[in-house]
mmCIF file of C-alpha atoms and ligand atoms in Angstrom:
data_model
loop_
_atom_site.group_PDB
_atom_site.id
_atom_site.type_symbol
_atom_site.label_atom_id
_atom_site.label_comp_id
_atom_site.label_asym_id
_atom_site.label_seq_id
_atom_site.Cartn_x
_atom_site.Cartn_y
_atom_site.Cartn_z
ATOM 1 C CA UNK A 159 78.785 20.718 -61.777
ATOM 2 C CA UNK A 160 78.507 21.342 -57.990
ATOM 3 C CA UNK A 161 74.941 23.481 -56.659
ATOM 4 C CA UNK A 162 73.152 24.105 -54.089
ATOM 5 C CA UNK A 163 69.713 22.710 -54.031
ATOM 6 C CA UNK A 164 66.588 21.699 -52.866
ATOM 7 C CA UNK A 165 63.874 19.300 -53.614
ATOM 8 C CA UNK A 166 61.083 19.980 -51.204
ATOM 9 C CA UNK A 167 60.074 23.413 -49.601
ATOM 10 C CA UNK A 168 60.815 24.013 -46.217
ATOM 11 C CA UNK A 169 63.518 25.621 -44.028
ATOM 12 C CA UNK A 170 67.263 25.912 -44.654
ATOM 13 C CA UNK A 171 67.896 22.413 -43.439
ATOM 14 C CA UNK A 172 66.505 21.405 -47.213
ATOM 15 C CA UNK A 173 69.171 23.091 -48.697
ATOM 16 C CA UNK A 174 72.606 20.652 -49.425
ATOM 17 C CA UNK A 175 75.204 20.968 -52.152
ATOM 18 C CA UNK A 176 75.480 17.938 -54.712
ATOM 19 C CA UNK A 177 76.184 17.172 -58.192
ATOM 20 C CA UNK A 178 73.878 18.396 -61.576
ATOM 21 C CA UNK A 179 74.126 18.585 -64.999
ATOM 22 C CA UNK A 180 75.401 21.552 -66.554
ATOM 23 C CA UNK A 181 72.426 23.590 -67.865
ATOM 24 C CA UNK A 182 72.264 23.340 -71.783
ATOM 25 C CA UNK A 183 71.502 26.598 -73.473
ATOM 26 C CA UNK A 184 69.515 27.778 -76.215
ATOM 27 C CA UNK A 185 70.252 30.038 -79.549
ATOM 28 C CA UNK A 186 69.368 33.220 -77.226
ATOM 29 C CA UNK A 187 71.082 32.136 -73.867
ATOM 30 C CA UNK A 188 74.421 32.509 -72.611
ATOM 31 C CA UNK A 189 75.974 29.814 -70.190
ATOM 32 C CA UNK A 190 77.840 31.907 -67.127
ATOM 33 C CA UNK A 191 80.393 30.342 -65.246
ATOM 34 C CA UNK A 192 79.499 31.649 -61.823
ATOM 35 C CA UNK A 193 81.941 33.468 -59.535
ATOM 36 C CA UNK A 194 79.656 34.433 -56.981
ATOM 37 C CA UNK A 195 76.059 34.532 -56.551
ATOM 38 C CA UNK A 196 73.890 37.495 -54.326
ATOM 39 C CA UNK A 197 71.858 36.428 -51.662
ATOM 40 C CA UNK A 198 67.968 38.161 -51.491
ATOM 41 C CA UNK A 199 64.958 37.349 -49.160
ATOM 42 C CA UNK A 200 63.231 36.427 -52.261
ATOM 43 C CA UNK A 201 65.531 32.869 -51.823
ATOM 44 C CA UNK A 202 64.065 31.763 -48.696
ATOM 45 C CA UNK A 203 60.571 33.465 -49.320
ATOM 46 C CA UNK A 204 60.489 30.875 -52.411
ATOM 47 C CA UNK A 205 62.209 28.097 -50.570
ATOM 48 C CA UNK A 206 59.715 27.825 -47.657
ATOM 49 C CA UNK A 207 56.882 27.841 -49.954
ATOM 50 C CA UNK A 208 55.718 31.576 -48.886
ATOM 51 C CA UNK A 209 55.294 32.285 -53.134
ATOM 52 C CA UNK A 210 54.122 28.805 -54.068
ATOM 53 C CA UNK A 211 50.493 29.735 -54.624
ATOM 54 C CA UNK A 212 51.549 31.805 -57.527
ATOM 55 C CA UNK A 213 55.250 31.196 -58.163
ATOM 56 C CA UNK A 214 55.743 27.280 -58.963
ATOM 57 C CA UNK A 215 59.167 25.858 -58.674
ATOM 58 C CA UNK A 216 60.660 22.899 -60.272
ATOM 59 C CA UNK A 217 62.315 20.866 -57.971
ATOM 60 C CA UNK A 218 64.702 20.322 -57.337
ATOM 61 C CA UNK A 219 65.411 23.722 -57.115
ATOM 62 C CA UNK A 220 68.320 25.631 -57.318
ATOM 63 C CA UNK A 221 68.475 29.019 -55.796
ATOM 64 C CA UNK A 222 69.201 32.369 -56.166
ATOM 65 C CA UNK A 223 68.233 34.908 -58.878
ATOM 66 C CA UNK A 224 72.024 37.154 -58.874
ATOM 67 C CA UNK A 225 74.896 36.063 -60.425
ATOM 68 C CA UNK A 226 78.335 37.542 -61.694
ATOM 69 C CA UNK A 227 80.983 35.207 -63.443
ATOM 70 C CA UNK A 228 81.650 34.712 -66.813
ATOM 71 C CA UNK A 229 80.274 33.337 -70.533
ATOM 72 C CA UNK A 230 81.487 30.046 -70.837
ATOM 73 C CA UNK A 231 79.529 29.753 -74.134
ATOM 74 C CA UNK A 232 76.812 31.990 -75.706
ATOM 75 C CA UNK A 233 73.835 30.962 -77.919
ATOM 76 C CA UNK A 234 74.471 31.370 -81.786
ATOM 77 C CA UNK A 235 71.417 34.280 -81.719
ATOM 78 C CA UNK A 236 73.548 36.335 -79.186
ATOM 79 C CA UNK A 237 75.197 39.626 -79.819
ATOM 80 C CA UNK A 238 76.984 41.874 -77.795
ATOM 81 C CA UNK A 239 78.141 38.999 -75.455
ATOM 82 C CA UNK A 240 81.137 36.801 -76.351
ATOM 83 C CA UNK A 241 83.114 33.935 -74.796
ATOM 84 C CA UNK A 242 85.325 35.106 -72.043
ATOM 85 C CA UNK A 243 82.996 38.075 -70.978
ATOM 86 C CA UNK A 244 82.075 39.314 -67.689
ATOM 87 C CA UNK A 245 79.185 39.114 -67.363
ATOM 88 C CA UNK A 246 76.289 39.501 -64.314
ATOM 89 C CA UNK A 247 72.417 39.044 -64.412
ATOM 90 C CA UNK A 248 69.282 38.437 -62.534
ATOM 91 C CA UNK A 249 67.502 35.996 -63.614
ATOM 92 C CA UNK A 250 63.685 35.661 -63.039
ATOM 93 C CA UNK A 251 62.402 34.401 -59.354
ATOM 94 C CA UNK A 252 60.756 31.451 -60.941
ATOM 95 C CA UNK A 253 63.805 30.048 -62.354
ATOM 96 C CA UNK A 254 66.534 30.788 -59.953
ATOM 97 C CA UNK A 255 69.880 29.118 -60.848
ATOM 98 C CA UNK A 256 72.787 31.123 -59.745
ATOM 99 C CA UNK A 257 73.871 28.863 -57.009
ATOM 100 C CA UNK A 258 75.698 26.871 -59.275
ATOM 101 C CA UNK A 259 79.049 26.668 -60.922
ATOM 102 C CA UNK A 260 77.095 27.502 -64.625
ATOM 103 C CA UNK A 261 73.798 28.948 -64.949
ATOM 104 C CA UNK A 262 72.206 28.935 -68.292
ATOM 105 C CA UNK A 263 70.868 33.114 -69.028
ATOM 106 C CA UNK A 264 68.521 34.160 -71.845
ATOM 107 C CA UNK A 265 70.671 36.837 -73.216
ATOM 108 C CA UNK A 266 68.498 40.222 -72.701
ATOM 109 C CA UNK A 267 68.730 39.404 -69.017
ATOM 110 C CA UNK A 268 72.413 39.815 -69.318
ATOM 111 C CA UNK A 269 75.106 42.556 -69.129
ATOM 112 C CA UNK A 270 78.990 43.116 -69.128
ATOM 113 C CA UNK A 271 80.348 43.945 -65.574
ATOM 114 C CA UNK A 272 82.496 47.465 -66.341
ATOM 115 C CA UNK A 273 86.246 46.495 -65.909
ATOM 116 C CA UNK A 274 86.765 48.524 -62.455
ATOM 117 C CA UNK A 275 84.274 46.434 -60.662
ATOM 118 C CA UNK A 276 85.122 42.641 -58.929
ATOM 119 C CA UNK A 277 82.949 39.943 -60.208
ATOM 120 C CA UNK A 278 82.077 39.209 -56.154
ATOM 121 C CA UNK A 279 80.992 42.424 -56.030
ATOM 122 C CA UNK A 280 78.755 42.258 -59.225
ATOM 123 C CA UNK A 281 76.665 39.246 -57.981
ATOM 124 C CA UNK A 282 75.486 41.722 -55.024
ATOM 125 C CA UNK A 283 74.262 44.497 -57.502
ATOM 126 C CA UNK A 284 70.959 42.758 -60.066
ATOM 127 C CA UNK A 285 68.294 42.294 -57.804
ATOM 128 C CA UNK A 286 68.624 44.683 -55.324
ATOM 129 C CA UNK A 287 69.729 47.401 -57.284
ATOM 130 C CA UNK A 288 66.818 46.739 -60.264
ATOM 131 C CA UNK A 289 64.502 47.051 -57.531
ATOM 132 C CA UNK A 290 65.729 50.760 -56.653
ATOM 133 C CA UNK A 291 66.800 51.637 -59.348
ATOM 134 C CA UNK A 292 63.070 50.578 -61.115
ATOM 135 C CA UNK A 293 61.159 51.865 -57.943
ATOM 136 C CA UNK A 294 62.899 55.527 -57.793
ATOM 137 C CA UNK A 295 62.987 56.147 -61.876
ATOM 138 C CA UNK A 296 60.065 54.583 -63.163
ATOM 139 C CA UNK A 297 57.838 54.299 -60.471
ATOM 140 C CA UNK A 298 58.653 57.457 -58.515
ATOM 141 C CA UNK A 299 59.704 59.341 -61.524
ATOM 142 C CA UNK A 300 62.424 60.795 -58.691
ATOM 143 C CA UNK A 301 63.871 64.456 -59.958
ATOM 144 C CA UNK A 302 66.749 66.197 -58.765
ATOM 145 C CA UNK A 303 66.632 68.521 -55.819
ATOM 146 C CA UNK A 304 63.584 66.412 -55.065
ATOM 147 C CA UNK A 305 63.493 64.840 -50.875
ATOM 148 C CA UNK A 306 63.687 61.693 -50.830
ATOM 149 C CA UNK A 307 63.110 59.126 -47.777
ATOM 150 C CA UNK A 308 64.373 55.636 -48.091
ATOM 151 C CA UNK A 309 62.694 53.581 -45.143
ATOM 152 C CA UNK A 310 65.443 50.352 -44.400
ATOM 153 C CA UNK A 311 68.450 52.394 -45.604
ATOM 154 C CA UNK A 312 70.740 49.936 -44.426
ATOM 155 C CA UNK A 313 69.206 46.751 -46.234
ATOM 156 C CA UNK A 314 69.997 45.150 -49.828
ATOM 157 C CA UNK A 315 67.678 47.519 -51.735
ATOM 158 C CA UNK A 316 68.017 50.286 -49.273
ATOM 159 C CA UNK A 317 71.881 51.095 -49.830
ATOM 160 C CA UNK A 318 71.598 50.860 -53.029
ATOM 161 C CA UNK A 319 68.402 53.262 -53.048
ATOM 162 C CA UNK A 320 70.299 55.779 -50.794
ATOM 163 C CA UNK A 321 73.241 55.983 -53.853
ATOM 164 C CA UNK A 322 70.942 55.910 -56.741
ATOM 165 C CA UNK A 323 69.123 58.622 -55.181
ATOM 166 C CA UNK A 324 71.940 60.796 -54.084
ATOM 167 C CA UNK A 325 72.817 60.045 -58.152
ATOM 168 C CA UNK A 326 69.619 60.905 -59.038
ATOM 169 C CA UNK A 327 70.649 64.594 -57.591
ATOM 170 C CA UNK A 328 67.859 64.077 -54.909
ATOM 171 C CA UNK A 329 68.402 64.699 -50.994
ATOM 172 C CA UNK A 330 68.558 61.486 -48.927
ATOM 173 C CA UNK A 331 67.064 60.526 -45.398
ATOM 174 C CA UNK A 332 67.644 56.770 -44.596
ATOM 175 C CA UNK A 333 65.478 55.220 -41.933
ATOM 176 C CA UNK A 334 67.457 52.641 -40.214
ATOM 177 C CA UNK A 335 68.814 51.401 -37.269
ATOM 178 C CA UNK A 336 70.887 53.683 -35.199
ATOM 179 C CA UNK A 337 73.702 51.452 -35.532
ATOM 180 C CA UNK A 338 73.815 52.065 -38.826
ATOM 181 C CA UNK A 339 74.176 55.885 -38.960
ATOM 182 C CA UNK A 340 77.523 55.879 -40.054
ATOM 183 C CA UNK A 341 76.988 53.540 -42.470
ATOM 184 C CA UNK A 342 74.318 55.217 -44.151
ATOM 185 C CA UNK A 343 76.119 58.404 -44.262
ATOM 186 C CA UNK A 344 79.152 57.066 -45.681
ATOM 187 C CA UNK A 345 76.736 55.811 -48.789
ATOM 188 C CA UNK A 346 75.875 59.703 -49.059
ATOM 189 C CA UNK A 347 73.019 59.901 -46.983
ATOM 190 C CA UNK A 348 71.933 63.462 -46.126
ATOM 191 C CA UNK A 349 70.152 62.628 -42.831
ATOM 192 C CA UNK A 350 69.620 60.000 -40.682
ATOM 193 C CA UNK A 351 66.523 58.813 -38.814
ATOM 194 C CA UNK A 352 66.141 55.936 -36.418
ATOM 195 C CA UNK A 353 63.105 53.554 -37.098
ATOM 196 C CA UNK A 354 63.500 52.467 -33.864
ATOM 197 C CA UNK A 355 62.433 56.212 -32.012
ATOM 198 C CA UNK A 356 58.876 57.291 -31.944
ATOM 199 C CA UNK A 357 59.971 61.110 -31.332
ATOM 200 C CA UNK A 358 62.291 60.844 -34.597
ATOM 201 C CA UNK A 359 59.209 59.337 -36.709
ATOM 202 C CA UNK A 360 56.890 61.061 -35.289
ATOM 203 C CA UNK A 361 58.517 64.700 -36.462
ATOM 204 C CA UNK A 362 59.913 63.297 -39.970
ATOM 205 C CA UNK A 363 60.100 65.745 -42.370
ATOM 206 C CA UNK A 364 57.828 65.718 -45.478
ATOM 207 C CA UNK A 365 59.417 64.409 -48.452
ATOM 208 C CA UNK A 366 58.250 64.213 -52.320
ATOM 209 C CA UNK A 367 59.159 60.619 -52.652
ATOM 210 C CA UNK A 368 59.352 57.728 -49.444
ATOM 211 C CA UNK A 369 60.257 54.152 -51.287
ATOM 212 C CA UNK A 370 59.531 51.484 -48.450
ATOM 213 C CA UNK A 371 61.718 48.553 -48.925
ATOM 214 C CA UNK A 372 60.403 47.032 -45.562
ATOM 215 C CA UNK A 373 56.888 47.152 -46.392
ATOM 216 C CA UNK A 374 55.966 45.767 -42.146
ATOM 217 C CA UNK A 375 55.171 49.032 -41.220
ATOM 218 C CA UNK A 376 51.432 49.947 -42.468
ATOM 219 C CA UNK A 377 51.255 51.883 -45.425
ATOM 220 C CA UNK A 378 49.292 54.784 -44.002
ATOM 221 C CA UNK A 379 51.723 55.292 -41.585
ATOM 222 C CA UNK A 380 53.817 57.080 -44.342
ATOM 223 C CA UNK A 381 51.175 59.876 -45.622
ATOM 224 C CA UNK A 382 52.593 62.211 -42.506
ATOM 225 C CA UNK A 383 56.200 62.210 -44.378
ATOM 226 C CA UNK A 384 54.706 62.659 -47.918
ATOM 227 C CA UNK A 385 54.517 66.609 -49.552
ATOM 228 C CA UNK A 386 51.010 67.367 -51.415
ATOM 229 C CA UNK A 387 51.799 65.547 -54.843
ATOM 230 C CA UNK A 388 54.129 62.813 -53.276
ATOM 231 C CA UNK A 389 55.188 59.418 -54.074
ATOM 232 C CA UNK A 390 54.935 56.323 -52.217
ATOM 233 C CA UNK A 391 56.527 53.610 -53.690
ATOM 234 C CA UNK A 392 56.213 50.429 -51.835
ATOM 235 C CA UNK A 393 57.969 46.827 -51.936
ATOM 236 C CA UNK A 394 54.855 45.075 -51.691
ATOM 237 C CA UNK A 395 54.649 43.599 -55.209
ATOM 238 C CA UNK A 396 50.623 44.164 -54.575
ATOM 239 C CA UNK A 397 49.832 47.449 -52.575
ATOM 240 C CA UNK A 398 48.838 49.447 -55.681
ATOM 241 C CA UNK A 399 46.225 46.866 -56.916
ATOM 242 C CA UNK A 400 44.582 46.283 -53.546
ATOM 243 C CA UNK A 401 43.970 49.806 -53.095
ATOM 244 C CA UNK A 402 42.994 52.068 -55.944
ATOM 245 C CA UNK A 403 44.437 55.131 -56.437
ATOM 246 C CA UNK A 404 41.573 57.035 -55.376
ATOM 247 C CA UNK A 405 41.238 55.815 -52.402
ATOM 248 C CA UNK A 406 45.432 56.332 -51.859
ATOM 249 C CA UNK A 407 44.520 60.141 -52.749
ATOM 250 C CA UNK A 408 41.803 59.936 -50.346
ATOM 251 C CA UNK A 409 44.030 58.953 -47.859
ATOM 252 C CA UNK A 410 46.971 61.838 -48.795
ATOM 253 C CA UNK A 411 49.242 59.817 -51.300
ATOM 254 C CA UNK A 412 48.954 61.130 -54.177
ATOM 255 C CA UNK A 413 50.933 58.318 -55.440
ATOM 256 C CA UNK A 414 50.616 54.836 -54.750
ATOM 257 C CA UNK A 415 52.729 52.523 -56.585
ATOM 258 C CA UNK A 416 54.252 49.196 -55.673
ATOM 259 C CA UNK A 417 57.035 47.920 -57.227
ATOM 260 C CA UNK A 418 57.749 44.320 -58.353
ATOM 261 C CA UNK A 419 61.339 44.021 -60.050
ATOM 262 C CA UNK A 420 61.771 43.240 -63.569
ATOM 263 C CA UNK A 421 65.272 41.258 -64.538
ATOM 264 C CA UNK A 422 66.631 43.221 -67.352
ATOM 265 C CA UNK A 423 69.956 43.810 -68.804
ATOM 266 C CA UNK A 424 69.222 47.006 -69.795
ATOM 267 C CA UNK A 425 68.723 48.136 -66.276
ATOM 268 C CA UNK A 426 71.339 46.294 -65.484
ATOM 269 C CA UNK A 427 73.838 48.184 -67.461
ATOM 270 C CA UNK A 428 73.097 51.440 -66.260
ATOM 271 C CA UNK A 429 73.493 49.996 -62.594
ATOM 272 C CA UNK A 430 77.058 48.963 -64.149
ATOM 273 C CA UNK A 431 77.801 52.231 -65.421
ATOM 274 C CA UNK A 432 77.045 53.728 -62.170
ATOM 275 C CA UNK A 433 79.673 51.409 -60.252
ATOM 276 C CA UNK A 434 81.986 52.383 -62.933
ATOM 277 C CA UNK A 435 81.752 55.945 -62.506
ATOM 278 C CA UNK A 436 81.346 55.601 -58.706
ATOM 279 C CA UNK A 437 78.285 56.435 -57.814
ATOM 280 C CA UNK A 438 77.008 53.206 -57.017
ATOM 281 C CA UNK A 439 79.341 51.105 -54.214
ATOM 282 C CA UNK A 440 77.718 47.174 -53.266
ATOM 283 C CA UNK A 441 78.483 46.521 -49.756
ATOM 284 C CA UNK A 442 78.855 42.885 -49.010
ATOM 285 C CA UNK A 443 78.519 42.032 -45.050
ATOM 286 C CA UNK A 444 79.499 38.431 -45.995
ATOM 287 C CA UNK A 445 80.905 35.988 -47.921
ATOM 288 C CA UNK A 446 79.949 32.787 -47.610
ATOM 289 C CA UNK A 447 81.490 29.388 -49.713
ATOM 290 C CA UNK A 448 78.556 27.381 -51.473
ATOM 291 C CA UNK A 449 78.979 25.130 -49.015
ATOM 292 C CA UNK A 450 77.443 27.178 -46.771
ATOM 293 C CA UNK A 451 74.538 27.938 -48.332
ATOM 294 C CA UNK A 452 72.102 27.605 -45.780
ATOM 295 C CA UNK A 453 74.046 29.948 -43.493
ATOM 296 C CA UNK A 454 74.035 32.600 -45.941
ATOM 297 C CA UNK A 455 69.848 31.974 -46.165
ATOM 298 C CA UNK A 456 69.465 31.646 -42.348
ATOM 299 C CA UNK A 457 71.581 35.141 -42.111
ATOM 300 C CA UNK A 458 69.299 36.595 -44.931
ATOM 301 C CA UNK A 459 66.228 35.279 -43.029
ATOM 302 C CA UNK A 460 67.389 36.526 -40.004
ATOM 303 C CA UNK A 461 66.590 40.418 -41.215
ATOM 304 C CA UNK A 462 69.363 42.282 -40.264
ATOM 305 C CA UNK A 463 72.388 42.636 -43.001
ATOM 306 C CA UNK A 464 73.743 45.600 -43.394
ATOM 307 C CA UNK A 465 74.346 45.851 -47.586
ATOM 308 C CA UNK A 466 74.148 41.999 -48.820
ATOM 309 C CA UNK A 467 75.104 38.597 -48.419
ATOM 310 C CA UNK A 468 77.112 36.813 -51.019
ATOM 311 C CA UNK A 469 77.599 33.164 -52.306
ATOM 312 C CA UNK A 470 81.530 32.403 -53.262
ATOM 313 C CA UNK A 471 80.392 29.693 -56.191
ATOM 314 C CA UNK A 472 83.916 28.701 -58.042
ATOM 315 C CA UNK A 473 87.051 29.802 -56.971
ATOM 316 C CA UNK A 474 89.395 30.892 -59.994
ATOM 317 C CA UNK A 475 92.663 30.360 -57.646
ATOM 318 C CA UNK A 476 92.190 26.860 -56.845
ATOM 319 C CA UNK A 477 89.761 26.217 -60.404
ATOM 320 C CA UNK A 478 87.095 24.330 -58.161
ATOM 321 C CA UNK A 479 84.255 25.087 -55.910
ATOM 322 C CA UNK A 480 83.736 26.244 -52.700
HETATM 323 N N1 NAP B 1911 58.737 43.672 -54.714
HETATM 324 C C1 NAP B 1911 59.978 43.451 -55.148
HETATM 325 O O1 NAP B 1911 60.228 43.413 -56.352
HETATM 326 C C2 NAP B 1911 61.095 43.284 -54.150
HETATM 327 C C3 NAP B 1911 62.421 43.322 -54.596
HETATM 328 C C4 NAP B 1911 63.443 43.232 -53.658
HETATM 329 C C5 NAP B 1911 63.145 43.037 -52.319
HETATM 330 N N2 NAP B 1911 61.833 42.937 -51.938
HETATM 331 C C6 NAP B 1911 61.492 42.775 -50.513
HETATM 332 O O2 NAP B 1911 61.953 43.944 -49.866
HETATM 333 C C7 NAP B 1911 62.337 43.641 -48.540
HETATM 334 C C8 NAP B 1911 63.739 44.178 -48.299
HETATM 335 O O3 NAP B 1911 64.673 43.505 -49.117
HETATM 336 P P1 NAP B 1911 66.225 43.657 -48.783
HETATM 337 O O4 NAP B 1911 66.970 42.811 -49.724
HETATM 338 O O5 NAP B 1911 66.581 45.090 -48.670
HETATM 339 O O6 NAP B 1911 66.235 43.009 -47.311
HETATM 340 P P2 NAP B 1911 67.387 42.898 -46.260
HETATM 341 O O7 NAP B 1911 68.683 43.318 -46.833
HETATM 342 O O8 NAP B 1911 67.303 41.563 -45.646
HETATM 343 O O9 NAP B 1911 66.946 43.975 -45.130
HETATM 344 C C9 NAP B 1911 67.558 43.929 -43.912
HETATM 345 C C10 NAP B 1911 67.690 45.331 -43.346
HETATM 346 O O10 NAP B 1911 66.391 45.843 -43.005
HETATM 347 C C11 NAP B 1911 66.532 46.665 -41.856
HETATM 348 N N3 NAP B 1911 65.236 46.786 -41.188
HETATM 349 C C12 NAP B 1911 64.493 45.804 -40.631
HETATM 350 N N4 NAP B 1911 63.349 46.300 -40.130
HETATM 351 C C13 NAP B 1911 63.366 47.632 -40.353
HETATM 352 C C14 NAP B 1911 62.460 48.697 -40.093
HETATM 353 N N5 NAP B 1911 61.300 48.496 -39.481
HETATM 354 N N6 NAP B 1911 62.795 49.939 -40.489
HETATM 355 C C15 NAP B 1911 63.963 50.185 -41.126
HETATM 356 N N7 NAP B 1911 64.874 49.205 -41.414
HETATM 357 C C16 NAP B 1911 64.572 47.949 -41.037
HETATM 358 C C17 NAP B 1911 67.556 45.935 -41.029
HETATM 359 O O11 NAP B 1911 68.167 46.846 -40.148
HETATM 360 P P3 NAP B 1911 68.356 46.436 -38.583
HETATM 361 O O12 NAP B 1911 69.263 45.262 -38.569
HETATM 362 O O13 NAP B 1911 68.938 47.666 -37.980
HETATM 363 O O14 NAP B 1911 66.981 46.098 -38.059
HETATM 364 C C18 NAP B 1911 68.519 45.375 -42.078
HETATM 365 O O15 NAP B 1911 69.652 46.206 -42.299
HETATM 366 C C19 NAP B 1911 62.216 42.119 -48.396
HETATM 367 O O16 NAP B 1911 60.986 41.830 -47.779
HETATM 368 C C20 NAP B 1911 62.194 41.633 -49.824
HETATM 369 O O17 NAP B 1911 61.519 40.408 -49.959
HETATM 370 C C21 NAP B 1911 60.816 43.065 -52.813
#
């Protein structure tokens, strides 16, 4: 099979596309035939060696954690998935895979992509929309008619926090860049606020939940937009452990709590229910061939897509890869 891959850390020159054995599964694993694989920081964080003190790779490596396509063949311990499903995942950081025409997924990682959504629009859903969907339910325990502020609304994790938010009945106030207002808004964002204008921060409303999916900006800088009682939920996997909660309540969070996403098909199922019924729309910015791989990194690493970056892995119309 064709992948993209690398075999030493270092920048997106290291990435190339060449030839590797299809992955061989296991009683509990399904084998996907990918359509298209999503694009997260996480890829280039773990391909220039920013994780490799605690996250070892084998290399060579091939990236990428999302992937939509479908079950080629499924373990004999599987249930629930069969041949000829579509099917989308994340699999875990560690083990990457999805650039590649077949990745080999333990099953409970796995769920069916709901008949109303593309498989290229799937791939840009599991990590990005775990993360917010994790970070505002479990972490935040987000209610409805609760205020919610979503700091990097226009980001992977952040559009997809605005509309699980607005789903979650809460009322949404995206942080972003002024150029992307509009596109905020049109993902059913109450309010928007531009990171970029002192006055505008400065007189933020308070809200009873901010999720931080930038996590540059200190973290104290967000106890002026918190209510008595409110939730910070952070993307730094660490925040929570480095400083206790007391000292968080000391400071006026009341809630500290980082979040570190979980692959899980569970989760994963709900997010597909929600694109099914609507309420949860992926925006891809672009759509890159495997080929050009280390475009769609350099783009990612770049820091300013609007919704997410996508991988075109095989292409069904001519049967081979891009
Ligand atoms: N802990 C976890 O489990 C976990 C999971 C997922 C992601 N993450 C991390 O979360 C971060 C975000 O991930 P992502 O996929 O959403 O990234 P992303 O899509 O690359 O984010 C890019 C977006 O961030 C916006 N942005 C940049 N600086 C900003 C600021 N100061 N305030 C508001 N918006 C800003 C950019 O808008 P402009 O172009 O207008 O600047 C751009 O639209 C990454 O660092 C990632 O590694 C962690």
């Amino acid at each position: 099979m064709k992948a993209l891959s690398y075999a030493s850390y270092g920048p997106a020159e290291v990435l190339g596309v060449g030839e590797r054995a299809i992955p061989a599964i296991g009683p509990q694993d399904v084998l996907v035939r990918v359509c298209s694989a999503g694009v997260n920081p996480a890829d280039w964080r773990l391909r220039n060696g920013q994780f490799k003190r605690f996250m070892k790779l084998d290399l060579p490596f091939v990236p990428g954690s999302d992937l939509a396509g479908v079950a080629e063949q499924v373990g004999a311990d599987v249930v629930g998935i069969a041949r000829g499903d579509r099917v989308f995942a994340m699999t875990p950081l560690a083990k990457g895979g999805a650039c590649a025409q077949y990745a080999a997924v333990p099953a409970p990682l796995v769920a069916l992509v709901p008949e109303t959504l593309a498989l290229e629009d799937a791939a840009a859903l599991p990590l990005a929309g775990l993360t917010a969907l994790q970070a505002l339910r479990d972490k935040a325990q987000l209610r409805r008619d609760q205020s919610l502020l979503v700091v990097g609304g226009s980001g992977g994790v952040g559009h997809l926090a605005i509309q699980i938010g607005k789903a979650m009945g809460a009322t949404v106030t995206a942080l972003c860049g002024r150029r992307s207002f509009d596109f905020v808004r049109s993902l059913g964002a109450d309010f928007a606020v531009d990171y970029a204008d002192p006055e505008a921060l400065r007189s933020l409303a308070r809200h009873d939940v901010v999720f931080d999916t930038i996590a540059t900006t200190p973290f104290t800088r967000w106890r002026h937009s918190l209510k008595a009682g409110g939730a910070l939920v952070t993307v730094n996997p660490v925040l929570d452990k480095l400083v206790p909660g007391f000292a968080a309540r000391l400071l006026g969070i009341a809630r500290l709590r980082s979040i570190f996403v979980q692959p899980n098909g569970r989760d994963l199922a709900v997010l597909g229910e929600m694109a099914a019924s609507g309420s949860l729309r992926p925006i891809i910015e672009r759509r890159l061939p495997l080929s050009d791989g280390a475009d769609a990194h350099r783009l990612s690493e770049a820091g300013h897509v609007r919704g997410k970056i996508t991988v075109d892995v095989f292409d069904d119309r001519s049967g081979g890869a891009n």
